[in-house]
Amino acid sequence: MSLSEIWFGLYIVIIAGYAILDGFDLGVGMLSPFVAHTDTERRIMLNAIGPVWDGNEVWLVLGGGALFAAFPVVYASLFSGFYLAMMLVLLVLILRTVAIEFRSKRESRRWRSFWDWVFSLSSFGITVLLGVALGNVIRGVALDQNGVMDVGLAGLLNPYSLAVAVTAVAMFSLHGGIFLSQKVEGELLERITALVPRLMAAFFVLMTALVGWTLVRSEAFAQNYRDRPWIAVFPALALLAVLTAWRQIRRAHHFTAFLASAVMIASLLGAVAAGLYPVMIPSSTDAAYSLTVHNAAAADETLTVMLVFAVIGMPFVLLYTAGVYYFFRGRVRLDDESY
Amino acid sequence: MSTELLDRIQFALTVSFHFIFPPLSLGVGLVLIIFGVRAVRTDDPKWRQLSTFWVKIYGLIFSMGIATGIVQEFEFGTNWSVYSRFVGNIFGSLLAAEGIFAFMLEGGFLGLMLFGGSRLGNRMWLFATTMVVAGATFSATWIVMANSWMQTPQGFEINDVGQGPQAFMTSFREVVFTPSFVPRILHLLAAAWMVGTSMVLSVGAYYLLKKRHVELARTMIRVALPMFTVLAVLQVVLFGANQAIEVSKQQPAKLAAMEGLYGTRSCAPMFILGWSDQKAQTTSGISVPCLLSILTDQTPDATVTGLEATPPQDWPRVNLVFQVYHLMINLGMLFIAIGGLACALWIWGRRLWTSRWMLRVLVATVVLTEIATLSGWWTAEFGRQPWIVWNVLRTADAESPNVGSGQLYFSIAMFVVLYALVLFVFLRLLDRKIKEGPPPPTDELVIESLPDSFGEIFRRRSRVSSGGD
């Protein structure tokens, strides 16, 4: 296995880490206007993610940095090619951060309701934009021989990518709902408990349809699955995880349901990565212009240094991430320091 | 306007706005560590009270830093794709290291720090705070490292392996320890600590003027003023001077622009105020003879290389660099005066507590330290032009070829509106937090019941619920 292949694997791990961790707090943001009826309930939902959302978002920053270093050509082509979409991602990321920080700083109802909407809509916006970006990557983009593309915002909003975005919204809402089942109580919990199975059903239908559409639409994707049948282990694992999550929700085992949901997200991303590999960004202009794990990777010196960083850093990251989640476990109680 | 100029305007705008916040969090963080240490060491409840108050302000500042910081990481790719492809192997790996070693540490412990006041004993709260501040300091270190490589690049070779020319790492040690790195990180950390301590001074002086929270306000000033004054002196005579010497050795054209020196000469003067005319190649104003030679080589006869040694197409905008540099220098001198005078009034019969004009000056100081720190960063960045990587890659050749001016006008307008709104709300909330003042001291019994070691956190449940089941 070459260093660039190892880094492709690690990169997918980082993306999955982001989707699992920030996924549930984006989901909480999207669910908030639908399940929380009072200011206290909204605060409980916000404080369920209060101590951890920032650490979760760091995985996105890490993903950006790792892509820049390990696959600089992909980073440069993708970010410049999706210029306006990336600017909108920044817009919603900034709005969401300040909304979380600002909303409870004043008592005024109008103030709070304004920032609540900003928080929800920006959570929705991030999910949609990331979904659209992923959809376009799977679908292929108009890369030329220099790895340059110019896809306007309108070009990004094709039906397939929007379908990926809608599925992502359902997936993160479901994941957020399962997370909240561990964090809230009373009427709010009842509402969420009633909602989660419906979200799950909706997600299952959307996901199944999307898998079908992907296999029909992307010949290379389907071919990869025919050539390397063992990679079917990823979608199989995802299916198993969905069923486990369903079973654990029915038995009100929220923590294991949450773990199953996390495994489901990771395996779905694994399934996408395995279907694309070794291509990272397919070119719709000419397959020869596609950016692959081999032609877009950094040199071995850089990848080695980065691997050393990852080996030293990751255990610490996992250690204090686990520590913080353990410390803030259990149902939310509001106090003076809460958001 | 050319797309290059638009790209530069956007980056300058977003990075300058971001750079308001990290020095504040680094400096206020350092003061919070001192409060925390005193809370652990003494029985006086005021230290925990001060921590509780300043952690809230810290949270507000820190969230602004997070919100505006991610923008730069995106912009390298969105606006400077040629640059990104060229330097990804080197610059990218330093950013990735920042993510894994610094941001993860901050992100992991920030929750504990911000919510620790009602959940952690003094010792563990101090631990969480120290981890966050350490993370912020590492972050600054990696960023200055990456930027220093752009100023004084080494440890690389340029090859084309099918994706255009790219810089490949030949020695990681050389990439990390470029000649400018150590002088620059020292200069930057001292600047950040000055910004943070001046923030604490400003709030303390405000309370004394309003005759509110007098005892706590005096404590803030007692902690922050000596630090501020010592740092102000060290910054000029040691860190700043050291930095200027480094620039004179590594980037002589930048130093020449900073002082508006066109001809190479011995006994080169140092300006206090002046104006440089790039067309006529003259600089006029008030200057101290020979001081620049003394600064760079510790002797008045030393020869200082002027801009004439560099082809004019490789000059930065001389007067711009000159002005921002002198703004920083003059503010630096002013800080020594402010700190010295305030210390003198304090020692001399405690007159500081009643000296209303001095307190007013202290309230304003945080704005001045912010301006000085920004001017320093501008000097470094404007002075590096027209290079994005010094003598290796031109800024004009580094932009994204596929991003047109329409898209750039849109994104610049978006950032201007968004940042204006966010800054307005931030300042309003900061003002409210400060006017609200510190909370009443926490009950000793409550503090004692909070978990204060790893064992207590992880083995048994604390009496006050940490949200436990």
Coordinates of C-alpha atoms in Angstrom, one line a residue, chain A residues 13-322:
Chain A
V13 CA -11.8 8.7 8.3
I14 CA -11.5 12.4 8.9
I15 CA -14.6 13.1 6.7
A16 CA -16.5 10.4 8.5
G17 CA -15.4 11.8 11.8
Y18 CA -16.7 15.2 10.8
A19 CA -20.0 13.8 9.5
I20 CA -20.6 11.7 12.6
L21 CA -19.8 14.5 15.1
D22 CA -20.9 17.7 13.4
G23 CA -23.7 15.7 11.7
F24 CA -25.6 15.3 15.0
D25 CA -25.2 19.0 16.0
L26 CA -26.3 20.2 12.5
G27 CA -29.2 17.8 12.9
V28 CA -30.1 19.3 16.3
G29 CA -30.1 22.7 14.6
M30 CA -32.4 21.6 11.9
L31 CA -34.8 19.9 14.3
S32 CA -34.9 22.7 16.7
P33 CA -37.8 24.8 15.2
F34 CA -39.9 21.6 14.8
V35 CA -39.7 20.0 18.2
A36 CA -38.9 22.8 20.6
H37 CA -41.9 24.8 21.5
T38 CA -40.7 27.0 24.4
D39 CA -37.6 29.1 25.0
T40 CA -36.4 26.7 27.7
E41 CA -36.8 23.7 25.2
R42 CA -34.8 25.5 22.6
R43 CA -32.1 26.3 25.1
I44 CA -32.0 22.7 26.2
M45 CA -31.5 21.6 22.6
L46 CA -28.8 24.2 22.1
N47 CA -27.0 23.2 25.3
A48 CA -27.2 19.6 24.4
I49 CA -24.5 20.4 21.8
G50 CA -23.1 23.4 23.7
P51 CA -19.9 22.0 25.1
V52 CA -19.0 19.9 22.0
W53 CA -20.2 21.6 18.8
D54 CA -16.9 23.6 18.5
G55 CA -14.8 20.5 18.8
N56 CA -17.0 18.8 16.2
E57 CA -16.5 21.6 13.7
V58 CA -12.8 21.3 14.2
W59 CA -13.0 18.1 12.2
L60 CA -14.0 20.2 9.2
V61 CA -11.0 22.4 9.6
L62 CA -8.9 19.4 10.0
G63 CA -10.4 17.9 6.8
G64 CA -9.6 21.1 5.0
G65 CA -6.0 21.1 6.2
A66 CA -5.4 17.4 5.5
L67 CA -6.8 17.8 2.0
F68 CA -4.6 20.8 1.4
A69 CA -1.5 18.9 2.5
A70 CA -2.2 15.4 1.3
F71 CA -4.0 16.1 -2.0
P72 CA -3.1 19.8 -2.8
V73 CA -4.3 19.4 -6.4
V74 CA -7.8 18.3 -5.3
Y75 CA -7.9 21.0 -2.7
A76 CA -7.0 23.7 -5.2
S77 CA -9.3 22.5 -8.0
L78 CA -12.3 21.8 -5.8
F79 CA -12.3 24.9 -3.7
S80 CA -11.6 27.3 -6.6
G81 CA -14.0 25.5 -8.9
F82 CA -16.9 25.6 -6.4
Y83 CA -16.1 29.2 -5.5
L84 CA -19.5 30.7 -4.9
A85 CA -20.7 27.5 -3.1
M86 CA -17.7 27.7 -0.8
M87 CA -18.3 31.3 -0.1
L88 CA -21.9 30.4 0.9
V89 CA -20.5 27.6 3.1
L90 CA -18.4 30.2 4.9
L91 CA -21.4 32.5 5.2
V92 CA -23.5 29.9 6.9
L93 CA -20.6 28.6 9.1
I94 CA -20.0 32.1 10.4
L95 CA -23.7 32.8 10.9
R96 CA -24.2 29.5 12.8
T97 CA -21.2 30.1 15.1
V98 CA -22.3 33.6 16.0
A99 CA -26.0 32.5 16.4
I100 CA -25.0 29.9 19.0
E101 CA -22.9 32.4 20.9
F102 CA -25.3 35.4 20.6
R103 CA -28.8 34.0 21.0
S104 CA -29.0 33.7 24.8
K105 CA -27.1 36.8 25.6
R106 CA -30.2 38.9 25.6
E107 CA -33.7 38.3 27.1
S108 CA -35.6 39.9 24.2
R109 CA -38.0 37.4 22.5
R110 CA -37.4 39.0 19.1
W111 CA -33.6 38.8 19.5
R112 CA -33.8 35.1 20.5
S113 CA -36.2 34.1 17.8
F114 CA -34.1 35.9 15.2
W115 CA -30.9 34.0 16.2
D116 CA -32.9 30.7 16.6
W117 CA -33.9 31.0 12.9
V118 CA -30.3 31.9 11.9
F119 CA -29.1 28.8 13.8
S120 CA -31.6 26.5 12.2
L121 CA -31.3 27.8 8.7
S122 CA -27.5 27.9 8.8
S123 CA -27.5 24.3 10.1
F124 CA -29.7 23.4 7.2
G125 CA -27.6 25.4 4.8
I126 CA -24.4 23.7 5.7
T127 CA -25.9 20.3 5.3
V128 CA -27.4 21.2 1.9
L129 CA -24.2 22.8 0.6
L130 CA -22.0 19.9 1.7
G131 CA -24.5 17.4 0.2
V132 CA -24.6 19.3 -3.1
A133 CA -20.8 19.3 -3.1
L134 CA -20.6 15.6 -2.4
G135 CA -23.2 15.0 -5.1
N136 CA -21.2 16.8 -7.7
V137 CA -18.1 15.0 -6.8
I138 CA -19.8 11.6 -7.2
R139 CA -21.4 12.8 -10.4
G140 CA -18.2 14.3 -11.9
V141 CA -17.3 17.9 -12.8
A142 CA -15.9 19.6 -15.9
L143 CA -12.2 19.4 -15.1
D144 CA -9.9 20.4 -17.9
Q145 CA -6.4 19.1 -18.5
N146 CA -4.9 21.5 -16.0
G147 CA -7.3 20.4 -13.2
V148 CA -9.2 23.7 -13.5
M149 CA -13.0 23.9 -13.6
D150 CA -15.5 26.7 -13.5
V151 CA -18.8 25.4 -12.2
G152 CA -21.2 28.2 -11.5
L153 CA -23.7 27.9 -8.6
A154 CA -26.4 27.0 -11.1
G155 CA -24.3 24.2 -12.5
L156 CA -23.9 22.7 -9.1
L157 CA -27.6 22.6 -8.5
N158 CA -28.4 19.6 -10.6
P159 CA -31.2 17.1 -9.7
Y160 CA -28.8 14.3 -8.6
S161 CA -26.8 16.6 -6.3
L162 CA -30.0 18.0 -4.8
A163 CA -31.1 14.5 -4.1
V164 CA -27.8 13.8 -2.2
A165 CA -28.5 17.1 -0.3
V166 CA -32.0 16.1 0.7
T167 CA -30.8 12.7 1.8
A168 CA -28.0 14.3 3.8
V169 CA -30.7 16.5 5.5
A170 CA -32.7 13.5 6.4
M171 CA -29.6 11.6 7.6
F172 CA -28.3 14.4 9.9
S173 CA -31.8 15.1 11.2
L174 CA -32.2 11.5 12.1
H175 CA -28.7 11.3 13.7
G176 CA -29.4 14.5 15.6
G177 CA -32.7 13.2 16.8
I178 CA -31.1 10.0 18.1
F179 CA -28.5 12.1 19.8
L180 CA -31.1 14.2 21.5
S181 CA -33.0 11.2 22.8
Q182 CA -30.1 10.8 25.2
K183 CA -29.9 14.4 26.2
V184 CA -33.5 15.7 26.8
E185 CA -36.4 14.6 28.9
G186 CA -40.1 15.2 29.5
E187 CA -42.4 16.4 26.7
L188 CA -39.5 17.3 24.5
L189 CA -38.3 13.7 24.7
E190 CA -41.7 12.4 23.8
R191 CA -41.9 14.6 20.7
I192 CA -38.5 13.5 19.6
T193 CA -39.2 9.8 20.3
A194 CA -42.3 10.2 18.1
L195 CA -40.3 11.9 15.3
V196 CA -37.3 9.6 15.1
P197 CA -39.0 6.6 13.6
R198 CA -40.6 8.8 10.9
L199 CA -37.2 10.4 10.1
M200 CA -35.7 6.9 9.9
A201 CA -38.3 5.7 7.5
A202 CA -37.9 8.8 5.3
F203 CA -34.2 8.5 5.3
F204 CA -34.4 4.8 4.4
V205 CA -36.6 5.4 1.4
L206 CA -34.4 8.4 0.2
M207 CA -31.2 6.5 0.7
T208 CA -32.4 3.4 -1.1
A209 CA -33.6 5.5 -4.1
L210 CA -30.3 7.4 -4.1
V211 CA -28.2 4.2 -4.2
G212 CA -30.3 3.0 -7.1
W213 CA -29.9 6.3 -8.9
T214 CA -26.2 6.4 -8.3
L215 CA -25.7 2.9 -9.8
V216 CA -27.8 3.7 -12.8
R217 CA -26.3 7.2 -13.4
S218 CA -22.6 6.5 -12.8
E219 CA -21.2 3.7 -15.0
A220 CA -17.7 3.9 -13.4
F221 CA -19.2 3.6 -10.0
A222 CA -21.2 0.5 -10.8
Q223 CA -18.2 -0.9 -12.7
N224 CA -16.1 -0.5 -9.6
Y225 CA -18.6 -2.5 -7.5
R226 CA -18.6 -5.3 -10.2
D227 CA -14.8 -5.4 -10.4
R228 CA -14.2 -5.4 -6.7
P229 CA -17.2 -7.2 -5.2
W230 CA -15.7 -7.2 -1.7
I231 CA -16.3 -3.4 -1.4
A232 CA -19.9 -4.3 -1.0
V233 CA -19.0 -4.8 2.6
F234 CA -19.5 -1.0 3.1
P235 CA -23.1 -0.8 1.9
A236 CA -23.8 -4.1 3.7
L237 CA -22.4 -2.7 6.9
A238 CA -24.5 0.4 6.5
L239 CA -27.7 -1.7 6.0
L240 CA -26.8 -3.7 9.1
A241 CA -26.2 -0.5 11.1
V242 CA -29.6 1.0 10.0
L243 CA -31.4 -2.2 11.1
T244 CA -29.5 -2.2 14.4
A245 CA -30.3 1.5 15.0
W246 CA -34.0 0.8 14.3
R247 CA -34.0 -2.1 16.7
Q248 CA -32.2 -0.1 19.5
I249 CA -34.6 2.8 19.0
R250 CA -37.6 0.5 19.4
R251 CA -36.0 -0.8 22.6
A252 CA -35.2 2.7 23.8
H253 CA -31.5 2.0 23.9
H254 CA -30.5 5.4 22.8
F255 CA -26.8 5.2 23.2
T256 CA -26.3 2.0 21.2
A257 CA -28.8 3.5 18.6
F258 CA -26.5 6.5 18.3
L259 CA -23.4 4.3 17.8
A260 CA -25.3 2.4 15.1
S261 CA -26.2 5.6 13.5
A262 CA -22.6 6.7 13.6
V263 CA -21.4 3.4 12.0
M264 CA -24.1 3.9 9.4
I265 CA -22.8 7.3 8.4
A266 CA -19.2 6.1 8.3
S267 CA -20.0 3.0 6.2
L268 CA -22.1 5.1 3.7
L269 CA -19.1 7.4 3.2
G270 CA -16.9 4.3 2.9
A271 CA -19.3 3.0 0.2
V272 CA -19.0 6.2 -1.7
A273 CA -15.2 6.3 -1.4
A274 CA -14.8 2.7 -2.4
G275 CA -17.1 3.3 -5.4
L276 CA -15.0 6.2 -6.6
Y277 CA -11.5 4.8 -5.8
P278 CA -8.9 5.5 -7.1
V279 CA -10.6 8.6 -8.6
M280 CA -11.2 11.5 -6.1
I281 CA -12.8 14.0 -8.5
P282 CA -14.1 12.4 -11.7
S283 CA -13.8 14.7 -14.8
S284 CA -16.9 14.8 -17.0
T285 CA -14.8 16.3 -19.8
D286 CA -12.4 13.4 -20.2
A287 CA -11.8 10.5 -17.8
A288 CA -8.1 11.1 -18.4
Y289 CA -8.4 14.5 -16.6
S290 CA -9.8 13.0 -13.5
L291 CA -7.9 13.7 -10.2
T292 CA -6.9 10.4 -8.6
V293 CA -5.3 9.3 -5.4
H294 CA -2.1 8.9 -7.5
N295 CA -1.9 12.0 -9.6
A296 CA -3.2 14.5 -7.0
A297 CA -1.3 13.4 -3.9
A298 CA 1.6 15.2 -2.2
A299 CA 5.1 13.8 -2.4
D300 CA 6.1 11.0 0.0
E301 CA 8.2 13.3 2.2
T302 CA 5.1 15.4 3.0
L303 CA 2.9 12.3 3.4
T304 CA 5.4 10.7 5.8
V305 CA 5.6 13.8 8.0
M306 CA 1.8 14.1 8.0
L307 CA 1.5 10.4 8.9
V308 CA 3.8 11.0 11.9
F309 CA 1.6 13.9 12.9
A310 CA -1.5 11.7 12.6
V311 CA 0.0 8.9 14.7
I312 CA 1.1 11.3 17.4
G313 CA -2.0 13.5 17.4
M314 CA -4.9 11.2 16.8
P315 CA -4.7 9.2 20.1
F316 CA -4.8 12.5 22.0
V317 CA -7.7 13.8 19.9
L318 CA -9.7 10.6 20.6
L319 CA -8.7 10.6 24.3
Y320 CA -9.9 14.1 25.0
T321 CA -12.9 13.9 22.7
A322 CA -14.0 10.8 24.6

